[in-house]
Each structure stands twice: as C-alpha cells, then as structure tokens.
XYZ file of C-alpha atoms in Angstrom:
695
model
C -90.236 70.961 19.955
C -91.442 68.463 22.564
C -95.039 68.272 20.857
C -94.352 69.654 17.380
C -91.412 70.848 15.670
C -93.384 74.164 14.616
C -94.534 76.524 17.253
C -98.171 77.026 17.296
C -99.341 80.353 16.097
C -102.032 82.248 18.147
C -105.399 83.013 16.577
C -105.688 86.164 14.717
C -102.090 86.218 13.610
C -101.217 87.865 10.623
C -101.034 84.511 8.726
C -104.545 83.816 9.605
C -105.446 87.105 8.210
C -103.464 86.656 4.992
C -105.369 83.090 4.811
C -108.514 84.957 4.906
C -107.729 87.515 2.145
C -106.327 84.781 -0.083
C -108.086 84.364 -3.309
C -109.097 80.882 -2.291
C -111.857 82.244 -0.319
C -113.178 84.349 -3.091
C -115.904 82.588 -5.280
C -114.531 84.476 -8.219
C -111.400 82.556 -8.281
C -112.518 78.950 -7.635
C -111.839 77.935 -11.152
C -108.152 78.618 -11.311
C -107.638 77.217 -7.914
C -108.987 73.916 -9.074
C -106.701 74.057 -12.019
C -103.710 74.744 -9.596
C -104.720 72.096 -7.392
C -104.762 69.814 -10.206
C -101.310 70.765 -11.495
C -100.052 70.479 -7.959
C -101.507 67.110 -7.589
C -100.146 66.160 -11.093
C -96.788 67.399 -9.936
C -96.807 65.521 -6.683
C -98.016 62.443 -8.342
C -95.309 62.460 -10.818
C -92.533 63.268 -8.591
C -90.102 60.378 -7.657
C -89.808 59.506 -4.239
C -86.900 57.395 -5.016
C -84.670 60.685 -5.253
C -82.072 60.847 -2.596
C -82.962 64.397 -1.745
C -86.527 63.777 -1.308
C -85.773 60.807 0.839
C -83.271 62.878 3.057
C -86.020 65.425 3.444
C -88.570 62.817 4.435
C -86.083 61.274 6.989
C -85.188 64.576 8.456
C -88.874 65.251 8.982
C -89.278 61.868 10.492
C -86.498 62.654 12.937
C -88.152 65.818 13.975
C -91.277 64.212 14.623
C -93.639 66.827 12.793
C -97.101 66.057 12.655
C -98.874 66.455 9.153
C -101.021 69.278 10.140
C -102.286 72.244 8.091
C -100.607 74.326 10.787
C -97.374 72.646 10.569
C -97.410 72.855 6.737
C -97.908 76.494 6.837
C -95.001 77.221 9.243
C -92.737 74.828 7.889
C -90.874 76.630 5.300
C -90.729 79.838 7.566
C -89.087 77.600 10.318
C -86.856 76.160 8.001
C -85.526 79.650 6.563
C -85.346 80.749 10.162
C -83.277 77.946 11.228
C -80.975 78.384 8.209
C -80.608 82.043 8.851
C -79.528 81.260 12.489
C -77.095 78.599 11.131
C -75.553 81.192 8.771
C -75.235 83.743 11.388
C -73.277 81.436 13.555
C -71.097 80.372 10.653
C -70.439 83.962 10.136
C -69.566 84.352 13.836
C -67.067 81.614 13.778
C -65.490 83.084 10.539
C -65.068 86.425 12.355
C -63.010 84.647 14.879
C -61.002 82.754 12.267
C -60.189 85.911 10.537
C -58.852 87.548 13.750
C -56.741 84.589 14.182
C -55.387 84.758 10.648
C -54.705 88.133 11.109
C -52.589 87.377 14.162
C -50.883 84.442 12.197
C -50.114 87.210 9.428
C -48.604 89.439 11.877
C -46.393 86.378 13.194
C -45.294 85.560 9.700
C -44.349 89.183 8.879
C -42.339 89.160 12.051
C -40.712 85.771 11.140
C -39.902 87.302 7.434
C -38.138 90.032 9.259
C -36.120 87.592 11.359
C -35.253 85.836 8.463
C -33.819 88.789 6.753
C -31.899 89.691 9.480
C -30.495 86.264 9.809
C -29.764 86.259 5.952
C -27.744 89.304 6.472
C -26.060 88.055 9.368
C -25.182 84.772 7.603
C -24.103 86.695 4.469
C -21.580 88.704 6.700
C -20.494 85.487 8.553
C -19.889 83.711 5.272
C -17.902 86.780 3.856
C -15.781 86.836 7.074
C -15.173 82.795 7.248
C -14.728 82.096 3.591
C -10.805 82.243 3.693
C -10.988 80.024 6.762
C -13.268 77.551 5.064
C -10.923 77.530 2.031
C -7.824 76.876 4.405
C -9.715 74.108 6.315
C -10.750 72.542 2.970
C -7.127 72.613 1.854
C -6.060 71.068 5.242
C -8.681 68.140 4.865
C -7.359 67.363 1.439
C -3.989 67.189 2.638
C -5.113 65.212 5.758
C -6.747 62.580 3.293
C -3.387 62.431 1.260
C -1.382 61.855 4.476
C -3.808 59.325 5.581
C -3.608 57.333 2.199
C 0.080 57.566 2.233
C 0.124 56.379 5.811
C -2.320 53.422 4.782
C 0.132 52.663 1.854
C 3.221 52.840 4.077
C 1.529 50.444 6.681
C 0.822 48.197 3.869
C 4.190 48.305 2.385
C 5.830 47.811 5.726
C 3.523 45.010 6.584
C 4.376 43.172 3.083
C 7.866 44.156 2.250
C 9.317 44.595 5.693
C 10.254 41.761 8.244
C 10.303 42.857 11.990
C 13.738 42.323 13.781
C 12.432 39.488 15.864
C 11.187 37.605 12.755
C 14.741 38.087 11.197
C 16.435 36.922 14.343
C 14.245 33.642 14.067
C 15.199 33.429 10.355
C 19.057 33.882 10.384
C 20.374 33.312 14.075
C 21.691 29.971 14.634
C 20.715 30.229 18.389
C 17.080 30.016 17.338
C 15.501 26.524 16.545
C 14.156 25.648 13.174
C 10.388 25.243 13.947
C 7.264 26.152 12.460
C 7.973 29.904 13.126
C 10.992 29.843 11.258
C 9.457 28.246 8.163
C 6.526 30.818 8.339
C 9.107 33.540 8.390
C 10.841 32.058 5.523
C 7.932 31.731 3.240
C 7.185 35.297 3.875
C 10.711 36.558 3.050
C 10.282 34.304 -0.165
C 7.279 36.038 -0.914
C 8.778 39.361 -0.582
C 11.501 38.451 -2.900
C 9.122 37.329 -5.409
C 6.799 40.511 -4.954
C 10.046 42.820 -5.571
C 9.316 42.325 -9.369
C 6.316 44.483 -8.884
C 8.517 47.431 -7.539
C 11.038 46.937 -10.209
C 8.414 47.807 -12.793
C 7.992 51.211 -11.311
C 9.865 54.312 -12.789
C 12.095 54.523 -9.589
C 13.567 50.869 -9.078
C 15.842 51.649 -6.092
C 13.417 50.824 -3.440
C 12.759 47.172 -5.350
C 16.152 46.595 -5.662
C 17.308 47.545 -2.328
C 14.573 45.206 -0.849
C 15.382 42.649 -3.221
C 18.969 42.626 -2.099
C 18.068 42.674 1.442
C 15.790 39.683 1.053
C 18.301 37.964 -1.043
C 20.805 38.182 1.786
C 18.307 37.138 4.385
C 17.143 34.039 2.125
C 20.658 33.011 1.581
C 21.506 33.323 5.431
C 18.239 31.294 6.376
C 19.042 28.476 3.759
C 22.449 28.237 5.170
C 21.187 27.879 8.703
C 18.570 25.433 7.413
C 21.490 23.295 5.654
C 23.510 23.265 8.784
C 20.572 22.333 10.884
C 19.559 19.559 8.457
C 23.172 18.047 8.653
C 23.070 18.071 12.471
C 19.734 16.224 12.455
C 21.078 13.678 10.078
C 23.665 12.779 12.553
C 20.934 11.770 15.074
C 19.295 9.302 12.780
C 20.078 5.724 13.563
C 19.567 2.475 12.041
C 17.102 1.017 14.444
C 14.702 3.923 13.861
C 15.630 5.906 10.659
C 12.279 7.678 10.369
C 12.704 11.127 9.061
C 10.540 13.511 11.104
C 8.303 16.227 9.779
C 10.776 19.023 10.429
C 13.558 17.269 8.323
C 11.229 16.446 5.513
C 9.947 20.165 5.482
C 13.595 21.438 5.624
C 14.406 19.241 2.561
C 11.494 20.539 0.760
C 12.688 24.117 1.406
C 16.342 23.214 0.515
C 15.101 22.084 -2.702
C 14.938 25.566 -3.977
C 18.784 25.789 -3.714
C 19.772 22.588 -5.825
C 23.315 22.698 -4.615
C 22.426 22.845 -0.915
C 19.849 20.071 -1.483
C 22.401 17.877 -3.274
C 25.176 18.435 -0.589
C 22.489 17.538 2.210
C 21.764 14.302 0.401
C 25.433 13.399 -0.051
C 26.230 14.237 3.570
C 23.239 12.144 4.358
C 24.362 9.158 2.074
C 27.927 9.263 3.562
C 26.420 9.238 7.297
C 24.067 6.431 6.436
C 26.544 4.387 4.695
C 28.989 4.912 7.554
C 26.171 3.680 10.061
C 25.199 0.942 7.851
C 28.837 -0.352 7.393
C 29.229 -0.246 11.105
C 26.049 -2.070 11.896
C 26.933 -4.729 9.373
C 30.353 -4.948 11.079
C 28.900 -5.259 14.534
C 26.376 -8.073 13.016
C 29.241 -10.009 11.703
C 31.806 -9.636 14.506
C 29.432 -8.506 17.650
C 31.550 -5.442 18.301
C 30.871 -1.885 16.586
C 33.216 0.628 15.835
C 32.405 2.421 19.151
C 33.200 -0.570 21.027
C 29.715 -1.284 22.000
C 28.439 -5.093 21.946
C 25.035 -5.550 20.222
C 22.746 -8.066 21.896
C 22.374 -10.029 18.685
C 24.386 -13.079 17.952
C 27.529 -12.513 15.916
C 27.185 -14.212 12.349
C 30.658 -15.154 12.160
C 30.573 -16.925 15.565
C 27.422 -18.820 15.064
C 27.361 -19.541 11.303
C 29.944 -22.296 11.076
C 28.375 -23.475 7.746
C 29.768 -21.247 4.788
C 26.156 -21.376 3.052
C 24.510 -20.190 6.332
C 27.349 -17.723 6.863
C 26.551 -16.078 3.499
C 22.853 -16.683 3.726
C 22.829 -14.723 7.127
C 24.950 -11.785 5.581
C 22.736 -11.468 2.697
C 19.535 -11.680 4.659
C 20.914 -8.793 7.000
C 21.716 -6.663 3.958
C 18.362 -7.260 2.523
C 16.575 -6.487 5.680
C 18.750 -3.277 6.090
C 17.803 -2.543 2.513
C 14.059 -2.799 3.163
C 14.343 -0.685 6.412
C 16.293 1.983 4.639
C 13.888 2.202 1.754
C 10.897 2.239 3.831
C 12.193 5.167 5.974
C 13.128 7.026 2.802
C 9.908 6.545 1.014
C 8.015 9.043 3.215
C 10.248 11.743 1.842
C 10.740 10.919 -1.885
C 7.514 9.497 -2.672
C 5.190 11.258 -0.544
C 6.891 14.510 -1.028
C 8.357 13.819 -4.273
C 5.996 16.368 -6.072
C 6.989 19.324 -3.787
C 10.697 18.504 -3.974
C 10.527 18.435 -7.812
C 8.717 21.933 -7.615
C 11.082 23.317 -5.197
C 14.117 22.082 -7.473
C 12.509 23.542 -10.723
C 12.006 26.868 -8.743
C 15.784 26.814 -7.683
C 16.766 26.371 -11.231
C 14.597 29.027 -12.336
C 15.911 31.411 -9.747
C 19.564 30.264 -10.345
C 19.837 29.313 -14.156
C 23.562 29.201 -13.711
C 23.254 26.065 -11.834
C 21.966 24.168 -14.897
C 24.793 22.409 -16.798
C 25.603 23.755 -20.009
C 23.806 22.238 -22.851
C 21.702 20.212 -20.904
C 17.851 20.281 -20.599
C 16.220 20.408 -17.202
C 15.749 16.912 -15.838
C 12.267 16.508 -14.004
C 12.890 15.326 -10.429
C 12.157 11.589 -10.245
C 11.252 10.645 -6.440
C 11.491 6.888 -7.030
C 14.732 7.329 -9.004
C 16.126 9.486 -6.188
C 15.194 7.028 -3.596
C 16.767 4.116 -5.429
C 19.876 6.209 -5.822
C 20.065 7.205 -2.083
C 19.363 3.757 -0.888
C 22.101 2.473 -3.327
C 24.642 4.951 -1.986
C 23.632 4.092 1.572
C 24.413 0.339 1.017
C 27.610 0.935 -0.807
C 29.846 0.353 2.374
C 27.866 -2.643 2.815
C 28.373 -4.044 -0.581
C 32.189 -3.588 -0.307
C 32.298 -5.716 2.999
C 29.847 -8.182 1.521
C 32.026 -8.544 -1.624
C 35.148 -9.134 0.510
C 33.228 -11.923 2.671
C 31.751 -13.651 -0.015
C 34.937 -13.934 -2.302
C 36.710 -15.172 0.811
C 34.165 -17.998 1.353
C 33.809 -18.847 -2.479
C 37.720 -18.959 -3.132
C 38.254 -20.829 0.260
C 36.182 -24.005 -0.774
C 36.800 -26.247 -3.611
C 33.578 -28.248 -3.382
C 31.550 -27.880 -6.754
C 28.282 -28.302 -4.954
C 29.010 -25.843 -2.308
C 30.186 -23.096 -4.871
C 27.223 -23.640 -6.921
C 24.761 -23.419 -4.000
C 26.575 -20.217 -2.990
C 26.036 -19.153 -6.678
C 22.446 -20.075 -6.518
C 21.861 -18.499 -3.073
C 23.462 -15.253 -4.522
C 21.164 -15.363 -7.501
C 17.984 -15.697 -5.382
C 19.056 -12.498 -3.636
C 20.003 -10.860 -6.943
C 16.202 -11.517 -8.036
C 14.867 -10.245 -4.677
C 17.014 -6.969 -4.747
C 15.974 -6.342 -8.433
C 12.335 -6.352 -7.573
C 13.209 -4.077 -4.613
C 15.715 -1.541 -6.186
C 15.235 -1.808 -9.884
C 17.916 -2.679 -12.434
C 20.450 -0.030 -11.994
C 21.405 -0.307 -8.296
C 25.337 -0.892 -7.573
C 24.415 -3.743 -5.133
C 22.877 -5.432 -8.168
C 26.166 -5.251 -9.926
C 28.121 -6.443 -7.124
C 25.734 -9.382 -6.487
C 25.758 -10.235 -10.149
C 29.556 -10.185 -10.222
C 29.701 -12.445 -6.994
C 27.425 -14.804 -8.508
C 29.744 -14.975 -11.776
C 32.717 -15.306 -9.297
C 30.968 -18.350 -7.691
C 30.038 -19.866 -10.984
C 33.563 -19.507 -12.202
C 34.961 -21.220 -9.041
C 32.263 -23.934 -9.475
C 33.486 -24.393 -13.180
C 37.143 -24.360 -12.068
C 36.613 -26.971 -9.124
C 34.520 -28.960 -11.577
C 37.298 -28.848 -14.241
C 39.929 -29.742 -11.989
C 37.887 -32.876 -10.946
C 37.403 -33.851 -14.491
C 41.202 -33.266 -15.326
C 41.928 -35.607 -12.404
C 39.779 -38.380 -13.776
C 40.927 -37.966 -17.413
C 44.689 -37.957 -16.365
C 44.149 -41.112 -14.569
C 41.196 -42.908 -15.963
C 39.938 -46.020 -13.839
C 39.638 -49.568 -15.963
C 36.343 -50.450 -17.007
C 34.467 -52.439 -14.110
C 34.342 -56.139 -14.618
C 30.673 -56.156 -13.730
C 30.033 -53.584 -16.482
C 28.408 -51.208 -13.646
C 28.786 -47.565 -13.910
C 32.193 -46.399 -12.951
C 32.446 -44.888 -9.483
C 33.535 -41.502 -10.716
C 30.338 -41.210 -12.656
C 28.112 -42.232 -9.861
C 29.934 -39.553 -7.900
C 29.400 -37.246 -10.570
C 25.690 -38.050 -10.710
C 25.152 -37.723 -7.047
C 26.886 -34.152 -7.535
C 24.681 -33.479 -10.363
C 21.461 -34.147 -8.325
C 22.551 -31.963 -5.594
C 22.932 -29.252 -8.373
C 19.670 -29.822 -9.610
C 18.023 -29.735 -6.535
C 19.638 -26.551 -5.744
C 18.594 -25.036 -9.087
C 14.984 -26.158 -8.572
C 14.754 -24.051 -5.585
C 15.925 -20.838 -7.576
C 13.810 -18.057 -8.635
C 14.519 -18.642 -12.356
C 11.305 -18.603 -14.394
C 9.880 -21.913 -15.837
C 10.175 -20.809 -19.290
C 13.893 -20.302 -19.196
C 15.080 -22.999 -16.663
C 16.155 -25.377 -19.378
C 18.199 -22.690 -21.252
C 19.903 -21.530 -18.023
C 20.685 -24.937 -16.671
C 21.915 -26.284 -19.839
C 25.457 -24.827 -19.390
C 25.641 -26.300 -16.002
C 24.429 -29.767 -17.175
C 27.010 -29.789 -19.914
C 29.834 -28.945 -17.616
C 28.745 -31.360 -14.771
C 27.659 -34.306 -16.920
C 29.135 -34.259 -20.557
C 33.011 -34.524 -19.486
C 32.088 -37.620 -17.557
C 30.146 -39.198 -20.304
C 32.999 -38.678 -22.577
C 35.383 -40.533 -20.307
C 33.081 -43.380 -19.990
C 33.046 -43.491 -23.724
C 36.876 -43.868 -23.664
C 36.325 -46.638 -21.422
C 33.831 -48.638 -23.718
C 36.053 -48.529 -26.487
C 38.526 -51.040 -24.858
C 35.611 -53.374 -24.530
C 34.056 -55.910 -26.853
C 30.337 -56.703 -27.535
C 28.148 -56.855 -26.089
C 30.148 -55.735 -22.983
C 30.650 -52.329 -24.308
C 26.927 -51.781 -25.301
C 25.906 -53.161 -21.783
C 28.143 -50.908 -19.912
C 27.078 -47.859 -22.209
C 23.336 -48.816 -21.386
C 23.975 -49.069 -17.597
C 25.696 -45.469 -17.719
C 22.671 -44.191 -19.932
C 20.120 -45.553 -17.652
C 21.607 -44.282 -14.315
C 22.182 -40.722 -15.854
C 18.510 -40.787 -17.130
C 17.255 -41.762 -13.592
C 19.094 -38.668 -12.409
C 17.555 -36.406 -14.666
C 14.081 -37.789 -14.712
C 12.696 -35.935 -11.582
C 13.574 -32.582 -13.059
C 11.690 -30.906 -16.114
C 14.610 -28.455 -17.021
C 16.526 -31.595 -18.230
C 14.053 -32.769 -20.739
C 16.266 -32.060 -23.658
C 19.008 -34.014 -22.394
C 16.945 -36.808 -21.257
C 15.609 -37.064 -24.726
C 18.953 -37.182 -26.129
C 19.891 -39.963 -23.773
C 16.935 -41.760 -24.633
C 17.653 -41.747 -28.503
C 21.231 -43.109 -27.678
C 19.679 -45.716 -25.507
C 17.388 -46.945 -28.334
C 20.315 -47.234 -30.697
C 22.337 -49.419 -28.072
C 19.346 -51.744 -27.420
C 18.880 -52.310 -31.188
C 22.704 -53.307 -31.055
C 21.865 -55.652 -28.267
C 18.912 -57.121 -30.061
C 21.199 -57.749 -33.131
C 23.774 -59.383 -30.868
C 21.172 -61.638 -29.342
C 19.590 -62.440 -32.652
C 23.177 -63.584 -33.999
C 23.491 -65.857 -30.695
C 20.100 -67.389 -31.434
C 21.099 -68.157 -35.132
C 24.536 -69.262 -34.447
C 23.704 -71.404 -31.186
C 20.722 -73.128 -32.924
C 22.463 -74.269 -35.774
C 20.304 -72.293 -38.188
C 22.758 -69.981 -39.364
C 24.108 -72.261 -42.455
C 20.620 -72.671 -43.731
C 19.830 -68.943 -43.462
C 22.897 -68.154 -45.266
C 22.236 -70.522 -47.805
C 18.714 -69.335 -48.321
C 19.356 -65.676 -47.796
C 18.793 -63.500 -51.072
C 19.979 -63.768 -53.510
C 18.657 -67.153 -53.260
C 19.639 -69.846 -56.000
C 16.963 -71.125 -58.126
C 14.641 -73.686 -56.542
C 15.702 -76.588 -58.586
C 19.235 -76.005 -57.614
C 18.482 -75.899 -53.969
C 18.748 -79.720 -53.390
C 22.534 -79.264 -54.224
C 23.372 -77.150 -51.476
C 25.616 -78.649 -48.686
C 23.355 -77.090 -46.054
C 20.226 -79.010 -47.349
C 21.693 -82.315 -47.634
C 20.145 -84.929 -45.449
C 23.151 -85.463 -43.113
C 23.332 -81.716 -42.639
C 19.935 -81.612 -41.999
C 19.867 -84.070 -39.412
C 22.822 -82.205 -37.458
C 21.119 -78.914 -37.797
C 17.818 -80.361 -36.471
C 19.667 -82.118 -33.517
C 21.572 -78.779 -32.758
C 18.345 -77.074 -32.502
C 16.633 -79.568 -30.356
C 19.618 -79.250 -28.073
C 19.399 -75.516 -27.936
C 15.803 -74.775 -27.581
C 15.174 -76.042 -23.884
C 17.793 -73.609 -22.561
C 17.651 -70.964 -25.172
C 15.898 -68.080 -23.500
C 17.792 -68.678 -20.352
C 21.243 -68.684 -22.254
C 20.483 -65.518 -24.130
C 19.279 -63.861 -20.878
C 22.683 -64.950 -19.443
C 24.375 -63.026 -22.040
C 22.953 -59.842 -20.645
C 23.256 -60.586 -16.999
C 25.439 -57.496 -16.365
C 22.755 -55.135 -17.784
C 21.041 -53.619 -14.787
C 17.681 -52.921 -16.174
C 16.023 -56.239 -16.239
C 12.966 -54.802 -18.136
C 15.447 -53.923 -21.054
C 17.096 -57.472 -20.885
C 13.659 -59.269 -21.137
C 12.605 -56.557 -23.954
C 15.803 -57.145 -26.007
C 15.826 -60.790 -25.539
C 12.194 -61.160 -26.555
C 12.769 -58.857 -29.708
C 15.562 -61.001 -30.667
C 13.833 -64.317 -30.002
C 10.963 -62.824 -32.338
C 13.515 -62.279 -35.371
C 14.595 -65.791 -34.467
C 11.340 -67.199 -34.977
C 10.785 -65.281 -38.173
C 14.079 -66.582 -39.568
C 12.905 -70.166 -38.603
C 9.673 -69.662 -40.322
C 11.464 -68.442 -43.208
C 13.656 -71.673 -43.522
C 10.539 -73.791 -42.859
C 8.774 -72.200 -45.770
C 11.805 -72.785 -48.155
C 12.029 -76.568 -46.971
C 8.238 -77.019 -47.602
C 8.558 -75.545 -51.027
C 11.619 -77.695 -51.993
C 9.789 -81.092 -50.929
C 6.829 -79.818 -53.152
C 9.099 -79.273 -55.983
C 10.713 -82.750 -55.630
C 7.418 -84.193 -55.546
C 6.447 -82.648 -58.577
C 9.730 -83.740 -60.379
C 10.088 -87.415 -59.006
C 6.336 -88.268 -58.372
C 5.204 -90.067 -55.353
C 8.487 -91.926 -54.912
C 10.029 -88.813 -53.593
C 7.396 -88.480 -50.929
C 7.718 -92.021 -49.501
C 10.833 -91.126 -47.523
C 9.057 -88.114 -45.999
C 11.602 -85.599 -48.022
C 13.530 -83.027 -46.305
C 10.690 -82.008 -43.964
C 11.001 -85.462 -42.139
C 14.912 -84.705 -41.500
C 13.688 -81.075 -40.180
C 10.545 -81.612 -38.332
C 10.274 -78.781 -36.234
C 7.522 -76.023 -36.824
C 7.381 -72.273 -36.242
C 4.674 -72.737 -33.711
C 6.875 -75.172 -31.627
C 9.696 -72.767 -31.743
C 7.474 -69.874 -30.527
C 6.065 -71.924 -27.632
C 9.655 -72.845 -26.522
C 11.003 -69.277 -26.824
C 8.011 -67.607 -25.140
C-alpha cells in the first residue's frame, strides 16, 4: 500500500466485464439511472458529516492515504471485507489456542478437586482420631487459665496482705533504726490492718481474722519500739538547741494513733524538759549545774547585788527560756497539729475503750497542747523562782523596794500572759508573787505609819510640812514613777493605782490633820495649805492621780477662803473700821436714829479716822506678814488681795452711809448743819484713796 490502499486490477478483469454488462451502459436504462443518481446525491447531501462514525471512517481513510479514484472506490468494499475476514480468521486462530489452554486448566482443576476430596477425607479421619485429644487439651487450657488466675490473685494477695520477713524485722526489731524505711513499713502494715475489713466481709472470715490478728501484733510491737525510741531521743535534747528533728516529729504523729503512748511520751518529755530547765536555771543562778559543770555565763547570785536586778535577771532568764521552749515546740504542735489531731481521732476510733465514760471526744488543739506542755516544762523553774522571790521580798522592809518588785513582777506577768495565754501555771505563780510583794509593801508601809501615829512629832514652828510627810511624799514619787513604767492600760491606771495612793498618802494626811487641830488660826490653815501644796506638787506630774489632785484642790480652795476671811477681819480690826461696820451692819437702825449711835459721834469718828490713817501706810505689808509661813507666795498675794478688796468694799459701804447721814442732817437743820462740814469732815478718807493705798 505504498502508492494506494487498493491494489490495481489488471485490464480485462471480471469487474471490468461486469461494468461493461451493467445497466448503465444500456440506453434503455438511462432514466432509472438518473433517478438513482439523484437519490444517491440527495442521500449524500442529506447525510451529516458531524456523525462520529462517518468522521472515524474518514479519518481511517485519510490515515490509509487512499486516493479518490474510480478504481479505488470500486475495490474499497471488497478490500475492507477481505481485511475483516482476515482479522476474523486470526481471532478464531487465537481463540483456538485459548480453548486448548482452558481445557488444560479444566484438567488441572479436576485434579485439584480430586486432591481436595482426598484431603477432606484425610482431615475427617484425623479429626475423628484427634477429637478426644483436643477435648482434653481444651480442658487443660481452661484449668491452666484458672490456675494462672489463682496465681495472680495469690501474688496480689501476698503483695498486699503479707509483709516480708526483712520488713517485719525493720518494723519490730529494736536493733534496727527508726528511719524512713521503718515508717514506710509501718504505713503498709496499717493499711493491711485497715483492708482486712474487706476479708471479714467474705463468707470465710478465718483468713481475715488471722491477718488482722497478726497485723495487730506487728503494729503493737512497732508502736512500742517507736515509743521507746522516742523516749531515748527526748533524752538527747538540750536547752541550747531544743529543736525537734523531723524523725521525732514523724514519730509523734504516728504515736498519736495510740493516745495512751502519745500522752506518755508527752509526759516523759515534760518531765525531762522540766529537769533540764530546772538544772539550767540553777546553773544560771549559782554557776554550777547538777552534773558539776561550770557554765561560762556569770552566775546571777554573784553578780546581781541589787535585789531588784537579782529578781529582774531571774525573770528575764525565765522569759528567755519560755520563748526558746515555745519556739522549739511550735514546729511540732502548730505545723503538725492537724496531723496529730487526725492521728488521735483515728486512735480513739480504733480504741473506743480509751475514751472516758460519758465524755465526748475533744478535738485536739495544737496551740492549747503547746501552752500546756510549755507550762509543764517550766513547773520546776516556777517553783525555784517562787522560793527566790519570796526570800527577797520577805527579807526587805523598804516599801518602795517591795513595790518596785511587785511592779517588776506585774510587767513580766503581762508579758507572760501575751506569750502563754491566761491558763498557765507560771502566770498563777507570778500573780501570787505579785500579791505577796504588794502585801509586803502594805505591811511595811503600815508599820511605818503606825510608828508615826504612835509617836507623832509636834507641829513645826515655821509651819512647814512635817518631815515624815516629806519622806512619805518622796516615797510616793518613787512609787508613782515606778507605776508609770508599768504596762497597765492608760484607761485603768487611775483605778489600779488608787489603792496604792490611798495607802501611801491618806494615813499621813490624817496624821497631819491631828497636828493642825492643836494650832490656832491662821496657823492651822497655813500648815494645812503648805501640806496640801506639796502634796499636789508631788501628784501633778502624773495623770493617774488626777482625781486625788482635784480633791486636794477643793480642800485648798476652802482653806484659802478661810484665810481670806481671816485677813479681812485683820483689815477691819486694825483699821478701826470694825465699830462702824458693826453699827451700820444689817439690820441697820432707821436713818434718823443713826446720829445717836456711839460709833458716829464726832470723837469716835475722829479716833477711827486717825486709826485708819495710821494703819493704811503699812496695811498691806502687815497683812502679808500674817501669812509669812505660807510657802506659796502666789497664794499669799491672792489671799491678801482678795481680803483687801473686801475691805475696800466695806469702807465704801461706810462712806455711803456717812454721806447719806450728812444729807439727812442738812435736810433737817438746813444750811447751819452744813457749815461745820458734817460727819464727812470728821471722816475724810474716800474709797478711791483706800484702793490706791492697798493696791
């Protein structure tokens, strides 16, 4: 097909001969041919070349390179049919080979089917022979699974409910130390003991009872070992560094589950600490401990010669020891208080017989337990302190010293109250010592007062305060200065110090009153004022004596008024004005009757005027001289000034009456009565002149 897809047919081939014989060559058939051609053309023209089959056919023709010639068009169909026949032949040939292969495959399948049948028969025979063996193997496998399950349960049970021998040795042997391993084993045994309740819920309780009994014995032995170990550890604690180690704290938390052992440990610890603190206190006092050691610190008894310093050093040492003891024990009872409370509650639940009959369970209070333990630790120190303080207090009869001792004890009483609360025995000891010191103070003060009352001194000639009162006021100042440094709240200071003030001042003032009774006036008032003034001066710097100072001020005002009256009388009598004042004093006679009074007669008025003129130049100095023993010069001037003012008012009253009488005489006798100057001429002084002379 190099030049054409269709082979060229030779001339004179049958096709040519057929064409020559075709109707087209016959003239008689020209009309139908034309009609067929027309139909053909119409058919060709009406055909759609967009059809896929036509397009494929055209593309195939194009690929073959066929030339559109009449020859080609004539042979095209035959060539195509020939190719189709050749292709079909080739396909049939291939299918023949496939049929042979399928036949061979069928034979192989048949052979395989025969083998399968034979195998089925062999398997069926083998199954029949091995069925008993399989049943037995299945039974063995089931039993193996049960055994493995039981083995796992046994291992889990042993792991949970049994303790290895070496762990039990750590738990119960006294030769083994108490360390973390001990507490780990102890926790495991306690868990086993708790979990035995699950076993007791089964039908067979024997195993649970046996394990619970064994675990109880192990726990009791472990707690006893822990108890003895804790006691030994308590012996190693010293005063210098009483810090409780974590192991002891953990041991006490564990022992809390046995309330009896826990309380025994605390009792033993309290006894040991009491002995250690007592010995340390004795060493601090004397410089020698019970073991014969000589501490490096200076002994209090050798270096504190003053009684107050001696007691202060002892109380300061006690306070320091209390603070150190409390700080050391706070780690246990404050930080671990909740754990201890839980342990005690668990112990009471496990040992209900340990609860007192008829009493509820008291919740463990760590701070209360701390205060109680510190209180017991200091019991020995408190006994020694009581003895030494009582010796010092009873061995001195100085009131100020005993009161300063009482005030010092009160200071530490307030300090210990803030530190230990209200229920500490050492507070009771300090309160009793304070009361004892105050009793000694009152007793010595009373003895001094009785000594003064038994042999009272005479009133001083210079009307100064008695010497015993001066000493008493000096003593009172010391007491008030001492009280001022106390920790008593400001709101209650006056009430608290009032009994002391009454005991230290009132009896002396009463003795002074008895001295004043033997004196006349104004000496008695002057002495009393001097006494009250020095008393007020002693009380003035202190606010807690305000009530007593006010009381003394009231008494002072009364006495000053008495002195004013005395000075007033002095002015009246020494000036000669007293007869006139007496004559003109209410109830005054009627004005017409006044000229007949003896005091208003001319000679009497002349004498009175002369006496007044002689008195006035030195009147003020003479009046002040009357109060020369009054130590307060301001009071002297004030009293004299007020008396002079009253005298001036008296003179003005007399002056008015004389003027009125002169006016009456003029009205009765006319101008003749006024020629001689009247009574006013006989008594010429005026009130203004008197005020100038007495100013």
